[in-house]
mmCIF file of C-alpha atoms in Angstrom:
data_model
loop_
_atom_site.group_PDB
_atom_site.id
_atom_site.type_symbol
_atom_site.label_atom_id
_atom_site.label_comp_id
_atom_site.label_asym_id
_atom_site.label_seq_id
_atom_site.Cartn_x
_atom_site.Cartn_y
_atom_site.Cartn_z
ATOM 1 C CA MET A 1 107.245 88.252 259.431
ATOM 2 C CA LEU A 2 106.988 90.762 262.264
ATOM 3 C CA LYS A 3 108.829 90.089 265.506
ATOM 4 C CA PHE A 4 108.221 91.676 268.877
ATOM 5 C CA ASP A 5 111.735 93.143 268.825
ATOM 6 C CA ASP A 6 110.803 95.099 265.684
ATOM 7 C CA PHE A 7 108.696 97.435 267.822
ATOM 8 C CA LYS A 8 109.961 100.504 269.687
ATOM 9 C CA LEU A 9 108.542 99.757 273.107
ATOM 10 C CA ASP A 10 110.307 102.724 274.700
ATOM 11 C CA LYS A 11 107.547 104.831 273.104
ATOM 12 C CA CYS A 12 104.776 102.641 274.561
ATOM 13 C CA ALA A 13 103.122 103.125 277.937
ATOM 14 C CA ASP A 14 104.210 100.483 280.455
ATOM 15 C CA GLY A 15 106.319 98.894 277.726
ATOM 16 C CA LEU A 16 103.178 97.278 276.267
ATOM 17 C CA LEU A 17 102.400 97.282 272.566
ATOM 18 C CA PRO A 18 99.027 98.877 271.668
ATOM 19 C CA VAL A 19 97.076 96.621 269.298
ATOM 20 C CA ILE A 20 94.185 97.771 267.104
ATOM 21 C CA VAL A 21 91.987 94.936 265.861
ATOM 22 C CA GLN A 22 90.049 95.428 262.622
ATOM 23 C CA ASP A 23 87.552 93.108 260.936
ATOM 24 C CA ALA A 24 89.403 91.772 257.894
ATOM 25 C CA VAL A 25 86.213 91.696 255.806
ATOM 26 C CA THR A 26 84.147 94.738 256.814
ATOM 27 C CA LEU A 27 87.210 96.803 257.904
ATOM 28 C CA LYS A 28 85.317 97.899 261.026
ATOM 29 C CA VAL A 29 87.582 98.683 263.985
ATOM 30 C CA LEU A 30 86.687 96.136 266.663
ATOM 31 C CA MET A 31 88.788 96.898 269.733
ATOM 32 C CA LEU A 32 92.052 98.078 271.250
ATOM 33 C CA GLY A 33 94.191 95.913 273.491
ATOM 34 C CA TYR A 34 97.813 95.514 274.585
ATOM 35 C CA MET A 35 100.445 92.834 274.127
ATOM 36 C CA ASN A 36 103.654 92.015 275.891
ATOM 37 C CA ARG A 37 106.207 89.703 274.272
ATOM 38 C CA GLU A 38 104.504 86.547 275.511
ATOM 39 C CA ALA A 39 101.072 87.642 274.248
ATOM 40 C CA PHE A 40 102.543 88.634 270.886
ATOM 41 C CA ASP A 41 104.383 85.333 270.448
ATOM 42 C CA LYS A 42 101.324 83.315 271.485
ATOM 43 C CA SER A 43 99.135 85.248 269.032
ATOM 44 C CA MET A 44 101.546 84.692 266.161
ATOM 45 C CA ALA A 45 102.006 81.009 266.973
ATOM 46 C CA GLU A 46 98.308 80.155 267.426
ATOM 47 C CA GLY A 47 96.709 82.551 264.908
ATOM 48 C CA ARG A 48 94.312 83.900 267.526
ATOM 49 C CA VAL A 49 94.602 87.245 269.272
ATOM 50 C CA THR A 50 95.970 87.048 272.794
ATOM 51 C CA PHE A 51 96.368 90.205 274.870
ATOM 52 C CA PHE A 52 98.106 91.069 278.087
ATOM 53 C CA SER A 53 95.384 92.088 280.541
ATOM 54 C CA ARG A 54 96.571 95.094 282.537
ATOM 55 C CA THR A 55 93.797 94.704 285.108
ATOM 56 C CA ARG A 56 94.437 91.011 285.753
ATOM 57 C CA ASN A 57 98.164 91.178 285.048
ATOM 58 C CA THR A 58 98.031 88.030 282.939
ATOM 59 C CA LEU A 59 97.655 86.777 279.382
ATOM 60 C CA TRP A 60 94.133 86.777 277.980
ATOM 61 C CA THR A 61 93.124 85.077 274.724
ATOM 62 C CA LYS A 62 90.108 86.934 273.376
ATOM 63 C CA GLY A 63 87.207 84.481 273.332
ATOM 64 C CA GLU A 64 88.674 81.953 275.764
ATOM 65 C CA THR A 65 85.470 82.039 277.854
ATOM 66 C CA SER A 66 82.884 83.278 275.315
ATOM 67 C CA GLY A 67 84.118 81.431 272.236
ATOM 68 C CA HIS A 68 84.252 84.778 270.410
ATOM 69 C CA TYR A 69 87.785 84.415 269.134
ATOM 70 C CA LEU A 70 89.615 86.834 266.863
ATOM 71 C CA ASN A 71 91.281 84.700 264.199
ATOM 72 C CA ILE A 72 94.263 86.534 262.740
ATOM 73 C CA VAL A 73 94.365 87.188 258.997
ATOM 74 C CA SER A 74 97.288 89.636 258.833
ATOM 75 C CA VAL A 75 99.374 91.963 261.014
ATOM 76 C CA TYR A 76 100.989 95.326 260.284
ATOM 77 C CA ALA A 77 103.245 97.698 262.183
ATOM 78 C CA ASP A 78 102.502 101.418 261.990
ATOM 79 C CA CYS A 79 104.986 103.923 260.549
ATOM 80 C CA ASP A 80 106.690 104.500 263.944
ATOM 81 C CA ASN A 81 106.873 100.808 264.885
ATOM 82 C CA ASP A 82 105.022 101.435 268.135
ATOM 83 C CA THR A 83 101.518 100.145 267.318
ATOM 84 C CA LEU A 84 100.233 96.904 265.806
ATOM 85 C CA LEU A 85 97.245 96.571 263.462
ATOM 86 C CA VAL A 86 95.687 93.105 263.421
ATOM 87 C CA LYS A 87 93.170 92.246 260.732
ATOM 88 C CA ALA A 88 91.067 89.386 262.019
ATOM 89 C CA ASN A 89 87.991 87.303 261.360
ATOM 90 C CA PRO A 90 85.854 87.640 264.489
ATOM 91 C CA ILE A 91 83.822 84.694 265.712
ATOM 92 C CA GLY A 92 80.715 86.376 267.101
ATOM 93 C CA PRO A 93 80.577 89.815 268.726
ATOM 94 C CA THR A 94 83.843 91.328 269.919
ATOM 95 C CA CYS A 95 82.623 93.501 272.802
ATOM 96 C CA HIS A 96 81.529 92.068 276.164
ATOM 97 C CA ARG A 97 78.259 94.029 275.648
ATOM 98 C CA GLY A 98 77.417 91.696 272.774
ATOM 99 C CA THR A 99 78.091 94.326 270.111
ATOM 100 C CA THR A 100 80.208 93.922 266.992
ATOM 101 C CA SER A 101 82.741 96.492 268.182
ATOM 102 C CA CYS A 102 83.880 98.037 271.451
ATOM 103 C CA PHE A 103 83.504 101.425 269.732
ATOM 104 C CA ASP A 104 80.055 102.971 269.411
ATOM 105 C CA THR A 105 80.517 104.046 265.815
ATOM 106 C CA PRO A 106 77.669 103.496 263.341
ATOM 107 C CA GLU A 107 77.407 99.849 262.384
ATOM 108 C CA GLN A 108 77.015 100.784 258.743
ATOM 109 C CA GLU A 109 79.692 102.622 256.758
ATOM 110 C CA GLY A 110 79.318 104.057 253.245
ATOM 111 C CA PHE A 111 76.113 104.964 251.432
ATOM 112 C CA ILE A 112 75.100 101.462 250.324
ATOM 113 C CA ARG A 113 75.386 100.290 253.914
ATOM 114 C CA HIS A 114 73.420 103.380 254.994
ATOM 115 C CA LEU A 115 70.759 102.449 252.431
ATOM 116 C CA GLN A 116 70.723 98.919 253.835
ATOM 117 C CA SER A 117 70.023 100.349 257.302
ATOM 118 C CA VAL A 118 67.170 102.468 255.868
ATOM 119 C CA VAL A 119 65.665 99.365 254.231
ATOM 120 C CA GLN A 120 65.982 97.462 257.526
ATOM 121 C CA GLN A 121 64.276 100.328 259.381
ATOM 122 C CA ARG A 122 61.442 100.387 256.831
ATOM 123 C CA HIS A 123 60.984 96.654 257.366
ATOM 124 C CA ARG A 124 60.771 97.124 261.129
ATOM 125 C CA ASP A 125 58.445 100.134 261.071
ATOM 126 C CA MET A 126 56.510 99.512 257.833
ATOM 127 C CA PRO A 127 55.646 103.231 257.435
ATOM 128 C CA GLU A 128 52.491 103.867 255.427
ATOM 129 C CA GLY A 129 53.035 105.269 251.949
ATOM 130 C CA SER A 130 56.638 104.021 251.659
ATOM 131 C CA TYR A 131 57.512 102.220 248.406
ATOM 132 C CA THR A 132 59.776 99.898 250.392
ATOM 133 C CA THR A 133 56.871 99.043 252.720
ATOM 134 C CA LYS A 134 54.700 98.224 249.694
ATOM 135 C CA LEU A 135 57.367 95.830 248.428
ATOM 136 C CA PHE A 136 57.552 94.035 251.779
ATOM 137 C CA ILE A 137 53.752 93.735 251.854
ATOM 138 C CA LYS A 138 53.747 92.165 248.363
ATOM 139 C CA GLY A 139 56.307 89.601 249.491
ATOM 140 C CA VAL A 140 59.342 87.779 248.205
ATOM 141 C CA LYS A 141 57.992 86.885 244.744
ATOM 142 C CA LYS A 142 57.265 90.513 243.829
ATOM 143 C CA ILE A 143 60.587 91.729 245.256
ATOM 144 C CA ALA A 144 62.486 89.009 243.376
ATOM 145 C CA GLN A 145 60.600 89.917 240.185
ATOM 146 C CA LYS A 146 61.700 93.553 240.566
ATOM 147 C CA VAL A 147 65.339 92.477 241.004
ATOM 148 C CA GLY A 148 65.057 90.439 237.810
ATOM 149 C CA GLU A 149 63.460 93.303 235.878
ATOM 150 C CA GLU A 150 66.127 95.792 236.970
ATOM 151 C CA ALA A 151 68.886 93.271 236.179
ATOM 152 C CA VAL A 152 67.571 92.841 232.629
ATOM 153 C CA GLU A 153 67.298 96.617 232.163
ATOM 154 C CA SER A 154 70.895 96.995 233.411
ATOM 155 C CA VAL A 155 72.090 94.373 230.936
ATOM 156 C CA VAL A 156 70.246 96.066 228.052
ATOM 157 C CA GLU A 157 71.851 99.439 228.817
ATOM 158 C CA ALA A 158 75.289 97.817 229.153
ATOM 159 C CA VAL A 159 74.964 96.054 225.788
ATOM 160 C CA ASP A 160 73.822 99.336 224.210
ATOM 161 C CA GLY A 161 76.904 101.049 225.665
ATOM 162 C CA ASN A 162 74.811 103.646 227.515
ATOM 163 C CA ARG A 163 76.886 104.305 230.643
ATOM 164 C CA ASP A 164 74.565 106.842 232.316
ATOM 165 C CA ARG A 165 71.457 104.704 231.807
ATOM 166 C CA PHE A 166 73.385 101.651 232.992
ATOM 167 C CA ILE A 167 74.286 103.430 236.249
ATOM 168 C CA TYR A 168 70.638 104.431 236.699
ATOM 169 C CA GLU A 169 69.265 100.923 236.123
ATOM 170 C CA ALA A 170 72.049 99.212 238.098
ATOM 171 C CA SER A 171 71.277 101.524 241.038
ATOM 172 C CA ASP A 172 67.624 100.417 240.852
ATOM 173 C CA MET A 173 68.818 96.813 240.840
ATOM 174 C CA ILE A 174 71.032 97.330 243.908
ATOM 175 C CA TYR A 175 68.187 98.970 245.838
ATOM 176 C CA HIS A 176 65.754 96.147 245.053
ATOM 177 C CA LEU A 177 68.451 93.575 245.837
ATOM 178 C CA LEU A 178 68.901 95.168 249.283
ATOM 179 C CA VAL A 179 65.152 94.835 249.835
ATOM 180 C CA LEU A 180 65.271 91.184 248.758
ATOM 181 C CA MET A 181 68.249 90.528 251.017
ATOM 182 C CA GLU A 182 66.366 92.011 253.972
ATOM 183 C CA GLN A 183 63.322 89.904 253.100
ATOM 184 C CA MET A 184 65.588 86.840 253.097
ATOM 185 C CA GLY A 185 67.190 87.817 256.414
ATOM 186 C CA CYS A 186 70.680 88.468 255.099
ATOM 187 C CA THR A 187 72.995 91.459 254.838
ATOM 188 C CA ILE A 188 75.850 92.951 252.867
ATOM 189 C CA GLU A 189 78.170 91.562 255.545
ATOM 190 C CA ASP A 190 76.912 88.026 254.807
ATOM 191 C CA MET A 191 77.723 88.527 251.126
ATOM 192 C CA GLU A 192 81.155 89.953 251.944
ATOM 193 C CA ARG A 193 82.016 86.964 254.097
ATOM 194 C CA GLU A 194 80.890 84.533 251.387
ATOM 195 C CA LEU A 195 82.966 86.348 248.759
ATOM 196 C CA ALA A 196 85.956 86.425 251.114
ATOM 197 C CA LEU A 197 85.694 82.658 251.619
ATOM 198 C CA ARG A 198 85.658 82.149 247.852
ATOM 199 C CA HIS A 199 88.643 84.466 247.439
ATOM 200 C CA ARG A 200 90.683 82.435 249.913
#
């Protein structure tokens, strides 16, 4: 288990330990803060991130007023022992602006998440001539039917041992599943959190 004395604070500004907080499920970087010994010990003891506020010159448990706590999953020192990485499960948005992260990076990372954002945009705008728009117009039963059809086709190709055709059909299934998830008001992140709960 890490201890505050493990860190080389002579390399840190004001003798405070920089702390990067990352969502333990989505791996999105949420925020940067600083800890002194008391904040570090409190965080480790309570399992919630507590910082040392440089502006207020006092300890500050993230979420103490908003309820948006950062529940610690794991902690890691960097290679120079002068920065801490905290993987946490955030309760609600991390930033005071109400956003997931304090960093204005794209909310979605990776192509499947990019595709999810495209599907969400199609649902908002319903552009004429879009296949995705046509699916949303037909409703949940038609979308669910398409997921089922693509799932069966994926299974058939897998049983036949046809890898390339399996990838093709499974990709169709994933796309239609993203449309169904949007229709149902859920996201990849919801699925990740459910799977993470089962894993624990």
